[in-house]
Tab-separated table of C-alpha atoms in Angstrom:
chain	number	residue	atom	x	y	z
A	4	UNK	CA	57.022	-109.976	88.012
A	5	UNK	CA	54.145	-112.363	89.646
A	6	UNK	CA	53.559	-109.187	92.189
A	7	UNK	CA	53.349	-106.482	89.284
A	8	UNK	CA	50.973	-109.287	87.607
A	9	UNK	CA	48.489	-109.900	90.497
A	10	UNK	CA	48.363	-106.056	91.433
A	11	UNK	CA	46.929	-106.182	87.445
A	12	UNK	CA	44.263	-108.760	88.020
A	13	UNK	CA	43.590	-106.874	91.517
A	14	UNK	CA	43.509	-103.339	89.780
A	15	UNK	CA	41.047	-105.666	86.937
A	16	UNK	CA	38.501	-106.520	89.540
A	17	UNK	CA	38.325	-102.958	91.131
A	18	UNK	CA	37.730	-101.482	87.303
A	19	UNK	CA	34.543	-104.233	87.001
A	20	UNK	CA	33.340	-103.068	90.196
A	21	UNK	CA	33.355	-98.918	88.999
A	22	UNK	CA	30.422	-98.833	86.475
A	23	UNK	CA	28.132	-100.413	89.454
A	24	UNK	CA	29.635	-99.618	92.470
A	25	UNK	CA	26.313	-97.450	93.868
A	26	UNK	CA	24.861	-101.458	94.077
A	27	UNK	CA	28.391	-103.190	95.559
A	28	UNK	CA	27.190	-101.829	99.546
A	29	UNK	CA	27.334	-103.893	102.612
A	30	UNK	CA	25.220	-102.875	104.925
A	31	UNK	CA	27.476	-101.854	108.155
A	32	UNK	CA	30.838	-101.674	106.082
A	33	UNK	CA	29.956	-99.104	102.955
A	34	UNK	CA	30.928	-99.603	99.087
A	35	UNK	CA	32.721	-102.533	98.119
A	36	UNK	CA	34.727	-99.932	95.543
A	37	UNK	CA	36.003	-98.150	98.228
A	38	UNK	CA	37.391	-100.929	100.064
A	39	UNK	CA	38.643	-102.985	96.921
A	40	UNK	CA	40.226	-99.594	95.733
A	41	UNK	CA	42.692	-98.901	98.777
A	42	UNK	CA	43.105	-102.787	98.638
A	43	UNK	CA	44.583	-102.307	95.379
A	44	UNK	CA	46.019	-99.018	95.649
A	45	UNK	CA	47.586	-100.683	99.441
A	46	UNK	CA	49.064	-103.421	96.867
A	47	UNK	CA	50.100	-101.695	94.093
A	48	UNK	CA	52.196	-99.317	96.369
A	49	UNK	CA	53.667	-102.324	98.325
A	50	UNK	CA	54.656	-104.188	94.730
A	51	UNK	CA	56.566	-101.054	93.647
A	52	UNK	CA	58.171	-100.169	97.165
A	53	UNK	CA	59.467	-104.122	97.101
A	54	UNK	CA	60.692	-104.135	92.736
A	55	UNK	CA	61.903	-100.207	92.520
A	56	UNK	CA	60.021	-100.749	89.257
A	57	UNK	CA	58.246	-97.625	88.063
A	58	UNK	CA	56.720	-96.713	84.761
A	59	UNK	CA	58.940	-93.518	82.823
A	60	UNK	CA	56.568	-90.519	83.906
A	61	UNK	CA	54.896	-88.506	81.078
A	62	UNK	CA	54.549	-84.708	81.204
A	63	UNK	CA	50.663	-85.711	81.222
A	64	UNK	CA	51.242	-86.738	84.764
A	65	UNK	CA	53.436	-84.066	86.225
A	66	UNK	CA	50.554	-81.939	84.636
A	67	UNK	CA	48.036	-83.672	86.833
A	68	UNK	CA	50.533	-83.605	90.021
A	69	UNK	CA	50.297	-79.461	89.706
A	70	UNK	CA	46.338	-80.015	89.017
A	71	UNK	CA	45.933	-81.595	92.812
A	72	UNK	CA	49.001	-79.477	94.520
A	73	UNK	CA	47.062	-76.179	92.975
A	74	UNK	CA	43.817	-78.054	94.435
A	75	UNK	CA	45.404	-78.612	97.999
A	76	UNK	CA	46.481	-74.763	98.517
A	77	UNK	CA	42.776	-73.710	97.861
A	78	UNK	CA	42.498	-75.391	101.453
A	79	UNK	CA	44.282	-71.420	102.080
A	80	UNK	CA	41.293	-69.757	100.471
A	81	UNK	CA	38.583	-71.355	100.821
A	82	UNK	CA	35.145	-70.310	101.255
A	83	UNK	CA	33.825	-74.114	102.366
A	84	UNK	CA	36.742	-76.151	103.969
A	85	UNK	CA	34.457	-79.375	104.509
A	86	UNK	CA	33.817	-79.012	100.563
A	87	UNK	CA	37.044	-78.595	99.701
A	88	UNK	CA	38.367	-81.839	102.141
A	89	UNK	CA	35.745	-83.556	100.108
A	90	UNK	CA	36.619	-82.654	96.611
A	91	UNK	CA	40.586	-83.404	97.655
A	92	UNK	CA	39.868	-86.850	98.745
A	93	UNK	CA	37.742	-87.501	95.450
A	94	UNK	CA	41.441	-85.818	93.477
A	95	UNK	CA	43.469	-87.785	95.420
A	96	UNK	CA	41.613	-90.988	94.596
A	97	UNK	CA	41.666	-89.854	90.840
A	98	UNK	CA	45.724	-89.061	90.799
A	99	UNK	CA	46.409	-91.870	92.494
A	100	UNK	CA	44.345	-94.483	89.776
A	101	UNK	CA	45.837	-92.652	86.600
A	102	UNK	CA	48.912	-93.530	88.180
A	103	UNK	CA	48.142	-97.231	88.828
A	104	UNK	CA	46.250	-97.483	85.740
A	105	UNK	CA	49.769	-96.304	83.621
A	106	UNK	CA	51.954	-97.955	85.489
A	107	UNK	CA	49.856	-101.865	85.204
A	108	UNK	CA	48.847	-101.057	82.054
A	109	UNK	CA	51.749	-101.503	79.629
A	110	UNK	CA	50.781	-103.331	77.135
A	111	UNK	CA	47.563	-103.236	74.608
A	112	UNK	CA	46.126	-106.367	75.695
A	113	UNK	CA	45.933	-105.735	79.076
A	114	UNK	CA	44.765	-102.635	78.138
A	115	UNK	CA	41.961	-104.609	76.155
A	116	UNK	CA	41.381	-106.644	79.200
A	117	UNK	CA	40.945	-103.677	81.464
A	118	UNK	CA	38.184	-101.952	79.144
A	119	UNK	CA	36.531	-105.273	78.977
A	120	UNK	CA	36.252	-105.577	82.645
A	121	UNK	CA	34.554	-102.196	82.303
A	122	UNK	CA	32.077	-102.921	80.025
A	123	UNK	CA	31.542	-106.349	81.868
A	124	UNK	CA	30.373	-104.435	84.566
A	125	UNK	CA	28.257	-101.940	82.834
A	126	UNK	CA	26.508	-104.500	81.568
A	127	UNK	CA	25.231	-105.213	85.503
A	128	UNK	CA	24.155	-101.747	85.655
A	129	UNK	CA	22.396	-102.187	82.569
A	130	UNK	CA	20.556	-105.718	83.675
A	131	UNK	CA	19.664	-103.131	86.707
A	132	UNK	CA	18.031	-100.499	84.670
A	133	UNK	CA	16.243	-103.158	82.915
A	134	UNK	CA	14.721	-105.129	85.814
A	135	UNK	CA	13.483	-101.764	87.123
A	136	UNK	CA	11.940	-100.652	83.948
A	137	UNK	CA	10.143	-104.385	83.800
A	138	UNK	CA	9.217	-104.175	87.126
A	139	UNK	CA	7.738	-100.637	86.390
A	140	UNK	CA	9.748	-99.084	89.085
A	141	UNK	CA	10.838	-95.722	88.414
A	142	UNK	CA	12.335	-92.267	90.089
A	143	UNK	CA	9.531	-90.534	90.291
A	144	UNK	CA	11.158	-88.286	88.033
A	145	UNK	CA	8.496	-87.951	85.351
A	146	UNK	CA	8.784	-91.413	84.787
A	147	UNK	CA	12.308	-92.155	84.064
A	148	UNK	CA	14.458	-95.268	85.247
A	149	UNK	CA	17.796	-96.131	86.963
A	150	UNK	CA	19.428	-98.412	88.468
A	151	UNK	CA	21.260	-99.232	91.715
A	152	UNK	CA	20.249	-95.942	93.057
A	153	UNK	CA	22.262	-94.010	91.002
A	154	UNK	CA	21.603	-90.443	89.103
A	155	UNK	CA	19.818	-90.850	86.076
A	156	UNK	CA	22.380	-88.636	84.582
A	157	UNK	CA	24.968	-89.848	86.357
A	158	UNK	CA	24.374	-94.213	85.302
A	159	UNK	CA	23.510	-92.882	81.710
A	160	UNK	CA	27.040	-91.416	81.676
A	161	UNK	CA	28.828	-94.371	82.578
A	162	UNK	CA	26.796	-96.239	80.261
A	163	UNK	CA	27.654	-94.061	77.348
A	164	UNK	CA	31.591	-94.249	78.250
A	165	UNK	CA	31.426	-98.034	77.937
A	166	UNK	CA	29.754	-98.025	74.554
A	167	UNK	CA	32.901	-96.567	73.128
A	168	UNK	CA	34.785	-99.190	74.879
A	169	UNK	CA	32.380	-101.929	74.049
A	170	UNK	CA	31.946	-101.220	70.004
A	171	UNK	CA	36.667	-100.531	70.027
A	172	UNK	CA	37.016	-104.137	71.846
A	173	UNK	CA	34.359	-105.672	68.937
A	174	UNK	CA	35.410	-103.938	65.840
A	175	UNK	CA	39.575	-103.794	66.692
A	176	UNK	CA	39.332	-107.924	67.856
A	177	UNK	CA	41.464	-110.346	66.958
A	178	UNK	CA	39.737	-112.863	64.750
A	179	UNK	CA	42.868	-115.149	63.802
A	180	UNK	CA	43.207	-115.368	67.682
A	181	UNK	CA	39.732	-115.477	68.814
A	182	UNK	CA	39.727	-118.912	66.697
A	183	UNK	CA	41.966	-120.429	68.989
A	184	UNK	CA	40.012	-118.840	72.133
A	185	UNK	CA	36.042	-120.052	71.907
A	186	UNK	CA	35.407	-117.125	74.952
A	187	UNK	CA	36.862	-114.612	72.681
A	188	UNK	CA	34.061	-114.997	70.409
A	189	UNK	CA	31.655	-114.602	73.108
A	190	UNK	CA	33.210	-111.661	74.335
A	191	UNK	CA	32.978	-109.861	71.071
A	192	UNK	CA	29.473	-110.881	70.665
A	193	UNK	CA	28.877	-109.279	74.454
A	194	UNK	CA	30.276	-106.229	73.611
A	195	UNK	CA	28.151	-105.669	69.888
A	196	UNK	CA	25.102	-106.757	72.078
A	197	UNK	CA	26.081	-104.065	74.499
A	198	UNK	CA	25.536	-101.491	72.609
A	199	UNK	CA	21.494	-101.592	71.497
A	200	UNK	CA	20.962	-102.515	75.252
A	201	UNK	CA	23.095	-99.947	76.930
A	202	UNK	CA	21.511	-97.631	73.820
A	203	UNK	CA	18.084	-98.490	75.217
A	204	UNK	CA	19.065	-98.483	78.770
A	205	UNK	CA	20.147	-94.512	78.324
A	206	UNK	CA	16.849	-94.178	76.554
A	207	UNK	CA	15.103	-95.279	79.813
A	208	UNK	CA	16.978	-92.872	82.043
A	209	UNK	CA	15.670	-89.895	79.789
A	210	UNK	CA	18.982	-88.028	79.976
A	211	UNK	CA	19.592	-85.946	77.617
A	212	UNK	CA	22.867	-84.594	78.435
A	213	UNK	CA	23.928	-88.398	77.748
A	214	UNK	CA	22.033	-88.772	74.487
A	215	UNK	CA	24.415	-85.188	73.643
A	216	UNK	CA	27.518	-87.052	75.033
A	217	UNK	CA	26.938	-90.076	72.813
A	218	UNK	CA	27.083	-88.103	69.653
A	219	UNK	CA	30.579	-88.904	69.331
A	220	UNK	CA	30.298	-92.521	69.932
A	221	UNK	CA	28.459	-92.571	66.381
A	222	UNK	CA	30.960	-90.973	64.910
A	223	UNK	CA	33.377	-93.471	66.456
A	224	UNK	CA	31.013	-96.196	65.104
A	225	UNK	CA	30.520	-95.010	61.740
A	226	UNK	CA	34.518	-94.285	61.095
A	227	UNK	CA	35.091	-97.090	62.329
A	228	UNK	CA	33.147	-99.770	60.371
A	229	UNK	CA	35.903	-99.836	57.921
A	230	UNK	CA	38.260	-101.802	59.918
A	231	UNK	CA	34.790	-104.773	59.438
A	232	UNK	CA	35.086	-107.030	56.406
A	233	UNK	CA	32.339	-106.359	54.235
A	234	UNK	CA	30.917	-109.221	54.752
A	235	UNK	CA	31.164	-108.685	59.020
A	236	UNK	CA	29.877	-104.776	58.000
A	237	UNK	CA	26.678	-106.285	56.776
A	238	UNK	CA	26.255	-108.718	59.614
A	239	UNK	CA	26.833	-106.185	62.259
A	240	UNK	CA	24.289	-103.483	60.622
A	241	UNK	CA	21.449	-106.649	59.857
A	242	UNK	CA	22.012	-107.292	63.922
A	243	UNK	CA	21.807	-103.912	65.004
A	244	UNK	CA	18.753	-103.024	63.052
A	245	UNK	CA	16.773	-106.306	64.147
A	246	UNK	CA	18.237	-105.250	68.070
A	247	UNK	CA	16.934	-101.470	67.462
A	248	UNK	CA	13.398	-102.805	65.624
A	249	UNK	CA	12.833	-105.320	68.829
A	250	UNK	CA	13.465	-102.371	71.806
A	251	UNK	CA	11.672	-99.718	69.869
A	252	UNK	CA	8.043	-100.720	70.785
A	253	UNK	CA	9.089	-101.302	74.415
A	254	UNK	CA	10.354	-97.298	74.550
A	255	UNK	CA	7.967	-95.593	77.098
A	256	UNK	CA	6.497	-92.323	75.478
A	257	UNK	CA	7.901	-90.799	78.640
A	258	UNK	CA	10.776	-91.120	77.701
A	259	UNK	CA	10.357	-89.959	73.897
A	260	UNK	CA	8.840	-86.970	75.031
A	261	UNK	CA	11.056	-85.459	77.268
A	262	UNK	CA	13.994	-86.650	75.157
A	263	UNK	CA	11.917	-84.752	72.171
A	264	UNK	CA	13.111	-81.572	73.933
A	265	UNK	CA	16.589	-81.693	73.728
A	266	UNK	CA	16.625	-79.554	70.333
A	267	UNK	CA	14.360	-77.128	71.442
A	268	UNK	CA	16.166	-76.826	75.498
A	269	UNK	CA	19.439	-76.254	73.522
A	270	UNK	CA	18.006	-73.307	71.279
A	271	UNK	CA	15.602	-71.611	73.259
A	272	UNK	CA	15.052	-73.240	76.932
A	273	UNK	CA	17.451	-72.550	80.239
A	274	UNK	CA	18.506	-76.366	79.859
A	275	UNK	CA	16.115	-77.113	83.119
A	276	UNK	CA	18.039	-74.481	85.109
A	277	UNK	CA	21.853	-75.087	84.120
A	278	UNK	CA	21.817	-71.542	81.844
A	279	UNK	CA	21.519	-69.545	85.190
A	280	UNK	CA	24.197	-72.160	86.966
A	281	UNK	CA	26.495	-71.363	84.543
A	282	UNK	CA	25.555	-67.638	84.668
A	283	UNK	CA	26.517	-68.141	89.074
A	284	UNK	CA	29.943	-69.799	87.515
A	285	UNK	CA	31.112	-67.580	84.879
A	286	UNK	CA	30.507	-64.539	87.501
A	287	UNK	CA	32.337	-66.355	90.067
A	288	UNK	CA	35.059	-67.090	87.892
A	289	UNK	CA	35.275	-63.688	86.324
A	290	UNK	CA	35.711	-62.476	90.476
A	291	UNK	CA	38.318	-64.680	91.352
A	292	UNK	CA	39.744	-66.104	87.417
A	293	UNK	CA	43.481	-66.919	89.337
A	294	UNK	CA	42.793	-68.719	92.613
A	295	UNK	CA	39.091	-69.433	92.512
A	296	UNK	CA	36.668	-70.254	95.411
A	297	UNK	CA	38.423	-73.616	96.510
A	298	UNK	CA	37.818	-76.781	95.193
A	299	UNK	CA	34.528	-78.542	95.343
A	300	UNK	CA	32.672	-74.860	96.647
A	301	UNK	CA	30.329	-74.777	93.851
A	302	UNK	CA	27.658	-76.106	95.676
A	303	UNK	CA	28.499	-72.825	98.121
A	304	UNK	CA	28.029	-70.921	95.484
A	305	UNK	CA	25.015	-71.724	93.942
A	306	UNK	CA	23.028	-72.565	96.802
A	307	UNK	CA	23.414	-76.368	96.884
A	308	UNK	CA	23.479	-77.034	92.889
A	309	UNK	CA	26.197	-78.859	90.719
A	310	UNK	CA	27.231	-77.131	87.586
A	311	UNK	CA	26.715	-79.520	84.998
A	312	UNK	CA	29.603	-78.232	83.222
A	313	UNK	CA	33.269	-79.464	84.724
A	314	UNK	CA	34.861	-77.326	82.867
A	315	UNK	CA	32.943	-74.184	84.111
A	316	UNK	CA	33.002	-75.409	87.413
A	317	UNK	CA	36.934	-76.026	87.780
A	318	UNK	CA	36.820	-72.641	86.519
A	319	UNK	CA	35.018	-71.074	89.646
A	320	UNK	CA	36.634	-73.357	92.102
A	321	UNK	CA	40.085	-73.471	91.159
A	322	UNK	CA	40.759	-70.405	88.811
A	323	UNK	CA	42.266	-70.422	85.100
């Protein structure tokens, strides 16, 4: 049991690490993920080799065994084998942490504590975005800002995945228990601050395929203000306005005016190019719709550019 337990805290501290992991380098050794990751995964493997002990499988998971097997015999077809190694060794790290992550995970508080280690460490990449944008340092990119060398696309992403996380760990808390715990209030007041800063961070990076992918993060926010007293509803919405009101004035218009083009990219522009990438992966899906081009070859295909669509682009590289 103490194994199973410190593979959980180990498996804790690689899931802090994710959100920032393009800043956790050492110069001469690489990314601190990578090396905490097969730490863990080393661990983990070693803890259930030594107990036999072995979470009950879900269908989900044999699904997601035939996913990488189907992956691994496009190494027979494919039309870029260094592309497909690549993509493999990106599956295999995938199938190999929804593994870990179902069989630590059994319970909903350390399911709690694993979402709050990600959000703990968003908030880093946040702090990053923000010391760039006060120290006026941008991409170059018609002004936009990032942080720890990451896509703007890219950070934005993983900032909008932990607002979900951050606004379910405030609004679903234990209050009767937090009383007995004075870091559980702080915690819950980390995770409503989150979201106006991470909200303004993604405002920075100008993406607007993240401002689209938060959409249903205010859904989850709105339908879920109802689990709030009424008195904790008001409280929450009087904090978020005064948050929004502060960062408002500190928006650059760079950013307002190329995320003012969303509407009109959607209805009438080629989305900055992705219309005729998804044109290249429909026809190369519509050629091949059983096998596909083998995994990771989009690039091959559309002369060095990523989809930005997964869906599409599973489609041309591993076939319906």
């Amino acid at each position: 049991m103490q194994l199973r337990k410190t593979a959980f805290w180990l498996s804790v501290i690689f899931i802090f690490i994710i959100p920032w992991e393009s800043g956790a380098v050492v110069e001469g050794v690489g990314p601190v993920a990578r090396g905490v990751g097969l730490a863990v995964t080393a661990f983990w493997l070693g803890v259930v080799l030594i107990t036999g002990r072995f979470r009950r499988l879900h269908p989900f998971h044999i699904a997601v065994l035939l996913f990488l097997l189907w992956n691994v015999m496009s190494l027979l077809w494919t039309i870029n084998t260094q592309r497909t190694f690549d993509r493999l060794e990106t599956y295999v790290q995938l199938t190999v942490m929804v593994f870990l992550i179902w069989d630590l995970y059994t319970t909903k508080n350390r399911v709690r504590i694993g979402l709050q280690a990600y959000v703990l460490g968003a908030y880093i990449t946040v702090w990053s975005v923000l010391g760039n944008y006060f120290s006026g340092v941008t991409t170059g990119q018609s002004g936009r800002f990032s942080g720890f060398n990451f896509n703007e696309n890219t950070l934005a992403l993983i900032l909008v995945i932990a607002l979900g996380f951050a606004w379910y760990l405030a609004v679903s808390a234990n209050v009767d228990e937090q009383k007995k715990r004075s870091w559980g209030y702080l915690l819950r007041l980390a995770n409503y601050a989150f979201v106006p800063l991470a909200l303004f961070a993604i405002i920075l990076t100008a993406s607007r395929t993240a401002v689209i992918s938060a959409i249903p993060f205010f859904w989850f926010m709105l339908s879920s203000t109802t689990r709030l007293k009424p008195s904790s509803r008001l409280l929450v919405a009087v904090g978020m306005v005064i948050a929004l009101l502060f960062l408002q004035p500190l928006v650059p218009q760079t950013s307002i005016e190329r995320l003012s083009t969303t509407s009109g990219e959607l209805t009438e522009g080629d989305l900055n190019g992705r219309r005729q990438l998804w044109e290249i992966g429909k026809e190369a899906f519509l050629q091949r719709p059983i096998n596909g081009w083998g995994s990771g070859v989009f690039k091959t295909l559309s002369g060095g550019q990523v989809a930005h669509n997964t869906y599409l682009s599973v489609l041309a590289e591993s076939g319906f």
